[in-house]
Tab-separated table of C-alpha atoms and ligand atoms in Angstrom:
chain	number	residue	atom	x	y	z
A	1	UNK	CA	7.979	-21.660	11.463
A	2	UNK	CA	9.566	-19.524	14.204
A	3	UNK	CA	10.002	-15.926	13.201
A	4	UNK	CA	13.490	-14.386	12.937
A	5	UNK	CA	13.854	-12.100	16.002
A	6	UNK	CA	15.896	-9.711	13.866
A	7	UNK	CA	12.827	-9.071	11.734
A	8	UNK	CA	10.268	-8.655	14.504
A	9	UNK	CA	8.894	-5.156	14.697
A	10	UNK	CA	5.624	-3.260	15.107
A	11	UNK	CA	3.575	-0.750	13.195
A	12	UNK	CA	1.194	1.641	14.974
A	13	UNK	CA	1.346	-0.638	18.016
A	14	UNK	CA	0.564	-3.774	15.981
A	15	UNK	CA	3.241	-6.471	16.354
A	16	UNK	CA	4.605	-7.702	12.994
A	17	UNK	CA	6.632	-10.918	12.596
A	18	UNK	CA	8.525	-9.108	9.851
A	19	UNK	CA	8.259	-5.665	8.240
A	20	UNK	CA	7.217	-6.852	4.747
A	21	UNK	CA	3.514	-6.520	3.932
A	22	UNK	CA	1.644	-7.449	0.758
A	23	UNK	CA	0.463	-4.263	-1.002
A	24	UNK	CA	-3.148	-3.436	-1.785
A	25	UNK	CA	-4.558	-4.572	-5.116
A	26	UNK	CA	-1.905	-7.247	-5.563
A	27	UNK	CA	-3.098	-9.798	-2.986
A	28	UNK	CA	-6.871	-9.796	-3.580
A	29	UNK	CA	-8.673	-10.215	-0.220
A	30	UNK	CA	-5.783	-12.322	1.118
A	31	UNK	CA	-7.726	-15.565	1.553
A	32	UNK	CA	-7.609	-16.333	-2.204
A	33	UNK	CA	-3.842	-16.903	-1.723
A	34	UNK	CA	-4.246	-19.417	1.116
A	35	UNK	CA	-3.329	-22.429	-1.058
A	36	UNK	CA	-0.282	-20.710	-2.577
A	37	UNK	CA	1.287	-19.053	0.452
A	38	UNK	CA	1.432	-19.686	4.199
A	39	UNK	CA	-0.326	-16.416	4.956
A	40	UNK	CA	0.585	-16.585	8.650
A	41	UNK	CA	4.261	-16.116	7.752
A	42	UNK	CA	3.643	-12.708	6.157
A	43	UNK	CA	4.381	-9.485	8.013
A	44	UNK	CA	0.947	-8.203	7.066
A	45	UNK	CA	-1.540	-8.019	4.231
A	46	UNK	CA	-3.376	-5.028	2.805
A	47	UNK	CA	-6.499	-6.112	0.971
A	48	UNK	CA	-7.737	-4.708	-2.320
A	49	UNK	CA	-9.372	-1.264	-2.071
A	50	UNK	CA	-12.899	-1.379	-0.657
A	51	UNK	CA	-15.673	1.015	-1.573
A	52	UNK	CA	-19.156	1.665	-0.280
A	53	UNK	CA	-20.809	-0.096	-3.245
A	54	UNK	CA	-19.363	-2.815	-5.507
A	55	UNK	CA	-17.392	-1.441	-8.492
A	56	UNK	CA	-17.088	-3.282	-11.815
A	57	UNK	CA	-13.822	-1.584	-12.776
A	58	UNK	CA	-12.427	-0.243	-16.041
A	59	UNK	CA	-12.701	-1.611	-19.588
A	60	UNK	CA	-9.904	-3.942	-20.791
A	61	UNK	CA	-7.014	-4.012	-21.435
A	62	UNK	CA	-6.232	-3.250	-17.818
A	63	UNK	CA	-2.586	-4.267	-17.652
A	64	UNK	CA	0.429	-3.466	-19.798
A	65	UNK	CA	3.966	-4.628	-19.119
A	66	UNK	CA	6.585	-1.889	-19.485
A	67	UNK	CA	10.371	-1.841	-19.240
A	68	UNK	CA	11.038	-2.602	-15.594
A	69	UNK	CA	7.450	-2.394	-14.506
A	70	UNK	CA	3.799	-2.532	-15.406
A	71	UNK	CA	0.866	-0.247	-15.908
A	72	UNK	CA	-2.580	-1.020	-14.560
A	73	UNK	CA	-5.978	0.488	-14.752
A	74	UNK	CA	-8.085	-1.980	-12.862
A	75	UNK	CA	-10.377	0.876	-11.878
A	76	UNK	CA	-10.613	-0.190	-8.241
A	77	UNK	CA	-12.869	-3.133	-9.052
A	78	UNK	CA	-14.107	-4.644	-5.796
A	79	UNK	CA	-17.020	-6.468	-4.202
A	80	UNK	CA	-17.972	-3.580	-1.905
A	81	UNK	CA	-17.530	-3.365	1.837
A	82	UNK	CA	-20.729	-5.229	2.801
A	83	UNK	CA	-19.822	-8.314	0.757
A	84	UNK	CA	-16.255	-8.102	2.079
A	85	UNK	CA	-17.553	-8.301	5.652
A	86	UNK	CA	-19.953	-11.180	4.996
A	87	UNK	CA	-17.933	-13.222	2.444
A	88	UNK	CA	-14.238	-12.576	3.156
A	89	UNK	CA	-13.848	-11.496	6.780
A	90	UNK	CA	-14.875	-14.818	8.348
A	91	UNK	CA	-11.829	-16.526	6.758
A	92	UNK	CA	-9.548	-13.498	7.307
A	93	UNK	CA	-10.428	-13.571	11.016
A	94	UNK	CA	-8.755	-16.974	11.337
A	95	UNK	CA	-5.370	-15.606	10.233
A	96	UNK	CA	-2.724	-14.591	12.757
A	97	UNK	CA	-1.259	-12.084	10.315
A	98	UNK	CA	-2.524	-8.523	10.660
A	99	UNK	CA	-4.804	-7.672	7.742
A	100	UNK	CA	-5.446	-4.041	6.859
A	101	UNK	CA	-8.447	-2.798	4.920
A	102	UNK	CA	-7.595	-0.449	2.071
A	103	UNK	CA	-10.438	2.075	1.790
A	104	UNK	CA	-11.326	4.536	-0.964
A	105	UNK	CA	-14.134	6.790	-2.123
A	106	UNK	CA	-15.023	9.765	-4.276
A	107	UNK	CA	-16.344	11.951	-1.467
A	108	UNK	CA	-15.568	12.012	2.258
A	109	UNK	CA	-18.954	10.424	2.959
A	110	UNK	CA	-17.962	7.332	0.914
A	111	UNK	CA	-14.817	6.801	3.000
A	112	UNK	CA	-16.734	7.356	6.228
A	113	UNK	CA	-19.397	4.821	5.307
A	114	UNK	CA	-16.818	2.116	4.499
A	115	UNK	CA	-14.992	2.724	7.788
A	116	UNK	CA	-18.285	2.749	9.729
A	117	UNK	CA	-19.182	-0.686	8.344
A	118	UNK	CA	-15.708	-2.062	9.135
A	119	UNK	CA	-15.714	-0.581	12.643
A	120	UNK	CA	-18.661	-2.853	13.434
A	121	UNK	CA	-16.778	-5.928	12.211
A	122	UNK	CA	-14.027	-8.020	13.800
A	123	UNK	CA	-10.906	-9.234	12.027
A	124	UNK	CA	-9.232	-6.101	10.673
A	125	UNK	CA	-6.019	-4.769	12.251
A	126	UNK	CA	-6.271	-1.281	10.799
A	127	UNK	CA	-7.038	0.884	7.793
A	128	UNK	CA	-5.039	2.117	4.858
A	129	UNK	CA	-6.829	5.052	3.191
A	130	UNK	CA	-6.191	5.290	-0.520
A	131	UNK	CA	-6.528	9.006	-1.206
A	132	UNK	CA	-5.552	8.819	-4.878
A	133	UNK	CA	-9.115	9.312	-6.152
A	134	UNK	CA	-10.604	12.471	-7.635
A	135	UNK	CA	-13.092	14.069	-5.251
A	136	UNK	CA	-16.385	14.232	-7.120
A	137	UNK	CA	-17.797	16.901	-4.784
A	138	UNK	CA	-14.846	19.222	-5.401
A	139	UNK	CA	-14.849	19.155	-9.197
A	140	UNK	CA	-12.512	16.185	-9.513
A	141	UNK	CA	-9.565	17.611	-7.541
A	142	UNK	CA	-7.533	14.680	-6.274
A	143	UNK	CA	-7.627	14.303	-2.467
A	144	UNK	CA	-3.994	13.355	-2.727
A	145	UNK	CA	-2.815	16.656	-4.201
A	146	UNK	CA	-4.540	19.179	-1.940
A	147	UNK	CA	-3.309	19.332	1.686
A	148	UNK	CA	-6.477	21.083	2.960
A	149	UNK	CA	-8.849	18.602	1.302
A	150	UNK	CA	-6.697	15.715	2.488
A	151	UNK	CA	-6.554	16.990	6.085
A	152	UNK	CA	-10.317	17.424	6.151
A	153	UNK	CA	-10.855	13.854	4.960
A	154	UNK	CA	-8.337	12.310	7.342
A	155	UNK	CA	-9.704	14.356	10.268
A	156	UNK	CA	-13.228	13.080	9.607
A	157	UNK	CA	-12.129	9.452	9.286
A	158	UNK	CA	-9.981	9.801	12.419
A	159	UNK	CA	-13.046	10.749	14.434
A	160	UNK	CA	-14.760	7.435	13.721
A	161	UNK	CA	-11.819	5.045	13.253
A	162	UNK	CA	-10.790	3.361	16.496
A	163	UNK	CA	-8.219	1.199	14.739
A	164	UNK	CA	-4.829	2.424	13.484
A	165	UNK	CA	-5.120	4.668	10.453
A	166	UNK	CA	-2.500	4.619	7.695
A	167	UNK	CA	-2.919	7.139	4.871
A	168	UNK	CA	-1.487	6.089	1.520
A	169	UNK	CA	-0.085	8.993	-0.447
A	170	UNK	CA	0.056	9.371	-4.202
A	171	UNK	CA	3.383	10.255	-5.837
A	172	UNK	CA	1.625	12.347	-8.505
A	173	UNK	CA	2.380	15.616	-6.729
A	174	UNK	CA	5.070	18.284	-6.983
A	175	UNK	CA	5.989	18.063	-3.300
A	176	UNK	CA	5.159	15.252	-0.887
A	177	UNK	CA	6.184	17.006	2.369
A	178	UNK	CA	3.106	19.275	2.825
A	179	UNK	CA	0.802	16.324	2.192
A	180	UNK	CA	2.571	14.048	4.664
A	181	UNK	CA	2.472	16.858	7.249
A	182	UNK	CA	-1.243	17.521	6.629
A	183	UNK	CA	-2.003	13.845	7.184
A	184	UNK	CA	0.027	13.718	10.406
A	185	UNK	CA	-1.613	16.865	11.765
A	186	UNK	CA	-5.057	15.468	10.950
A	187	UNK	CA	-4.427	12.481	13.217
A	188	UNK	CA	-3.141	9.648	11.014
A	189	UNK	CA	-1.050	6.998	12.771
A	190	UNK	CA	1.205	6.383	9.746
A	191	UNK	CA	1.645	7.271	6.089
A	192	UNK	CA	2.374	4.808	3.321
A	193	UNK	CA	3.847	5.745	-0.041
A	194	UNK	CA	3.934	5.440	-2.976
A	195	UNK	CA	0.878	4.568	-4.981
A	196	UNK	CA	1.317	4.277	-8.762
A	197	UNK	CA	2.554	7.003	-11.131
A	198	UNK	CA	0.051	8.116	-13.774
A	199	UNK	CA	1.495	6.911	-17.075
A	200	UNK	CA	0.814	6.302	-20.769
A	201	UNK	CA	1.823	3.579	-23.235
A	202	UNK	CA	1.002	3.904	-26.939
A	203	UNK	CA	0.385	1.355	-29.681
A	204	UNK	CA	1.936	3.195	-32.640
A	205	UNK	CA	0.044	1.124	-35.252
A	206	UNK	CA	-3.425	1.960	-33.945
A	207	UNK	CA	-2.245	5.219	-32.290
A	208	UNK	CA	-4.270	4.263	-29.277
A	209	UNK	CA	-3.396	3.793	-25.648
A	210	UNK	CA	-2.355	0.294	-24.595
A	211	UNK	CA	-4.756	0.687	-21.654
A	212	UNK	CA	-8.530	0.598	-22.151
A	213	UNK	CA	-9.179	3.554	-19.868
A	214	UNK	CA	-6.424	5.711	-21.448
A	215	UNK	CA	-3.887	6.318	-18.688
A	216	UNK	CA	-2.656	3.661	-16.278
A	217	UNK	CA	-0.696	3.594	-13.017
A	218	UNK	CA	2.967	2.634	-13.343
A	219	UNK	CA	4.407	0.316	-10.680
A	220	UNK	CA	7.333	-2.076	-10.281
A	221	UNK	CA	11.126	-1.703	-10.266
A	222	UNK	CA	11.005	1.250	-12.701
A	223	UNK	CA	9.540	3.509	-9.999
A	224	UNK	CA	11.794	2.447	-7.122
A	225	UNK	CA	14.336	5.294	-7.184
A	226	UNK	CA	11.588	7.940	-7.264
A	227	UNK	CA	9.629	6.155	-4.527
A	228	UNK	CA	12.770	6.017	-2.374
A	229	UNK	CA	13.327	9.756	-2.748
A	230	UNK	CA	9.708	10.459	-1.756
A	231	UNK	CA	9.846	8.099	1.240
A	232	UNK	CA	12.995	9.890	2.391
A	233	UNK	CA	11.296	13.302	2.050
A	234	UNK	CA	8.155	12.146	3.879
A	235	UNK	CA	10.146	10.512	6.686
A	236	UNK	CA	12.153	13.717	7.165
A	237	UNK	CA	8.895	15.654	7.531
A	238	UNK	CA	6.760	13.562	9.898
A	239	UNK	CA	7.228	11.843	13.259
A	240	UNK	CA	4.648	9.116	12.584
A	241	UNK	CA	5.908	5.907	10.927
A	242	UNK	CA	6.316	5.777	7.169
A	243	UNK	CA	5.549	2.590	5.241
A	244	UNK	CA	7.605	2.502	2.037
A	245	UNK	CA	6.785	0.848	-1.259
A	246	UNK	CA	7.369	1.099	-4.968
A	247	UNK	CA	9.209	-1.563	-6.939
A	248	UNK	CA	10.465	-3.643	-4.011
A	249	UNK	CA	11.426	-7.137	-5.191
A	250	UNK	CA	14.336	-8.158	-2.941
A	251	UNK	CA	15.537	-7.917	0.631
A	252	UNK	CA	18.097	-5.360	-0.500
A	253	UNK	CA	15.353	-3.189	-2.006
A	254	UNK	CA	13.465	-3.406	1.302
A	255	UNK	CA	16.629	-2.412	3.202
A	256	UNK	CA	16.983	0.670	0.989
A	257	UNK	CA	13.466	1.820	1.903
A	258	UNK	CA	14.113	1.251	5.610
A	259	UNK	CA	17.384	3.165	5.459
A	260	UNK	CA	15.537	5.991	3.643
A	261	UNK	CA	13.217	6.258	6.662
A	262	UNK	CA	10.534	3.589	6.380
A	263	UNK	CA	9.499	1.546	9.428
A	264	UNK	CA	7.917	-1.172	7.273
A	265	UNK	CA	7.575	-1.890	3.564
A	266	UNK	CA	5.040	-3.306	1.135
A	267	UNK	CA	5.591	-5.393	-1.977
A	268	UNK	CA	3.032	-5.106	-4.788
A	269	UNK	CA	3.961	-5.806	-8.397
A	270	UNK	CA	6.444	-8.499	-7.243
A	271	UNK	CA	3.394	-10.611	-6.286
A	272	UNK	CA	2.370	-10.821	-9.943
A	273	UNK	CA	5.396	-12.957	-10.779
A	274	UNK	CA	5.474	-14.765	-7.436
A	275	UNK	CA	2.931	-14.462	-4.605
A	276	UNK	CA	5.622	-15.787	-2.240
A	277	UNK	CA	7.618	-12.585	-2.865
A	278	UNK	CA	6.923	-10.915	0.515
A	279	UNK	CA	8.198	-14.048	2.313
A	280	UNK	CA	11.345	-14.237	0.188
A	281	UNK	CA	11.967	-10.490	0.589
A	282	UNK	CA	11.672	-10.866	4.389
A	283	UNK	CA	14.068	-13.837	4.379
A	284	UNK	CA	16.597	-11.913	2.300
A	285	UNK	CA	16.270	-8.923	4.611
A	286	UNK	CA	16.944	-11.202	7.597
A	287	UNK	CA	20.064	-12.518	5.862
A	288	UNK	CA	21.265	-8.978	5.243
A	289	UNK	CA	20.731	-8.049	8.921
A	290	UNK	CA	22.682	-11.132	9.979
A	291	UNK	CA	25.549	-10.330	7.623
A	292	UNK	CA	25.652	-6.741	8.845
A	293	UNK	CA	25.379	-7.889	12.492
A	294	UNK	CA	22.253	-5.794	13.045
A	295	UNK	CA	20.253	-7.129	15.983
A	296	UNK	CA	16.868	-5.783	14.872
A	297	UNK	CA	15.468	-4.270	11.703
A	298	UNK	CA	14.334	-1.144	13.578
A	299	UNK	CA	17.973	-0.102	13.768
A	300	UNK	CA	18.001	0.455	10.003
A	301	UNK	CA	15.159	2.959	9.841
A	302	UNK	CA	16.216	6.468	8.833
A	303	UNK	CA	19.955	5.806	8.875
A	304	UNK	CA	20.678	7.347	5.478
A	305	UNK	CA	23.383	9.977	5.283
A	306	UNK	CA	22.393	11.686	2.082
A	307	UNK	CA	25.534	13.714	1.582
A	308	UNK	CA	28.778	11.862	1.312
B	1	FMN	C1	-3.052	-4.282	-10.289
B	1	FMN	C2	-2.847	-3.282	-9.182
B	1	FMN	C3	-3.944	-2.908	-8.398
B	1	FMN	C4	-3.775	-1.979	-7.354
B	1	FMN	N1	-4.850	-1.646	-6.564
B	1	FMN	C5	-4.672	-0.799	-5.507
B	1	FMN	C6	-5.755	-0.515	-4.604
B	1	FMN	O1	-6.856	-1.057	-4.710
B	1	FMN	N2	-5.514	0.383	-3.602
B	1	FMN	C7	-4.293	0.977	-3.432
B	1	FMN	O2	-4.121	1.773	-2.497
B	1	FMN	N3	-3.250	0.693	-4.243
B	1	FMN	C8	-3.404	-0.171	-5.273
B	1	FMN	N4	-2.353	-0.467	-6.091
B	1	FMN	C9	-1.032	0.178	-5.861
B	1	FMN	C10	-0.076	-0.745	-5.110
B	1	FMN	O3	-0.594	-1.119	-3.846
B	1	FMN	C11	1.296	-0.051	-4.919
B	1	FMN	O4	1.119	1.155	-4.226
B	1	FMN	C12	1.987	0.266	-6.232
B	1	FMN	O5	1.776	-0.754	-7.185
B	1	FMN	C13	3.513	0.476	-6.046
B	1	FMN	O6	4.140	-0.649	-5.453
B	1	FMN	P1	4.827	-1.844	-6.321
B	1	FMN	O7	5.765	-1.181	-7.285
B	1	FMN	O8	5.488	-2.736	-5.318
B	1	FMN	O9	3.706	-2.507	-7.052
B	1	FMN	C14	-2.498	-1.390	-7.131
B	1	FMN	C15	-1.398	-1.785	-7.935
B	1	FMN	C16	-1.550	-2.720	-8.938
B	1	FMN	C17	-0.351	-3.113	-9.762
């Protein structure tokens, strides 16, 4: 299928047929969706977070549906970077769609090792660093909430990563601007936000958490207005592209994020009710551009006038 020229754009120099990517942790390692979705029609795919060693993940229950969203505590279960390269990359390599590796760790050395392994492999368009983990070497301080720690990590990864580097910010902070700035100054090519909001759901009969691990990360439409505000703040602060996400389920939602300052968007939770969601969102966005007589989606980015 020919791509709509209105939707064609690029991210960190990578051409995208449309600006809607599938978000990490909601599209497995991409190739599992091959029979359900024409993966080559997607703007891009971010695979599930990859760590140095395989991780079994958290105890069940791992998911809980909330009003307007869901909570998860999958615990970053994954097959580890080595198995990803040998078992998943050969099929990923055949796709035309850019596939990004989402990378995480508990110390800078973990991130560096994952990126080193991927640097030696073909088939990945770029990296998305998930910095929402507690740093085990610094007493459990979250990388995502300390600009100095974050800058140090990004700077080290930058030195070894030849591919584009997107850093995914957590919304669980008082102010997003200093973190976005720290990431830009440390050499990232783009920031993406938001990851999930730390949340709690309670079973009042047992007086226990609905989630096996205690807290879970809230995602879906419920978080969209907060995500939009944070994307706006980040985009006002940095010159590098911002990738916006958080509760996007329609072309109109995607347009809101672009207007707030995003250059591309990701859809996550929407894939749980329909893995075709990114394609539908892109189609709806194209329809909106046509209706508004906008020649290319880039023209939308950062056009918000906040004060009426
Ligand atoms: C089940 C599940 C697993 C996720 N796993 C990851 C992950 O491995 N790495 C990551 O950076 N984000 C992960 N996320 C966060 C999403 O990529 C996204 O940032 C978040 O859900 C907000 O977007 P949404 O409201 O469109 O889902 C996960 C989200 C869900 C729901």
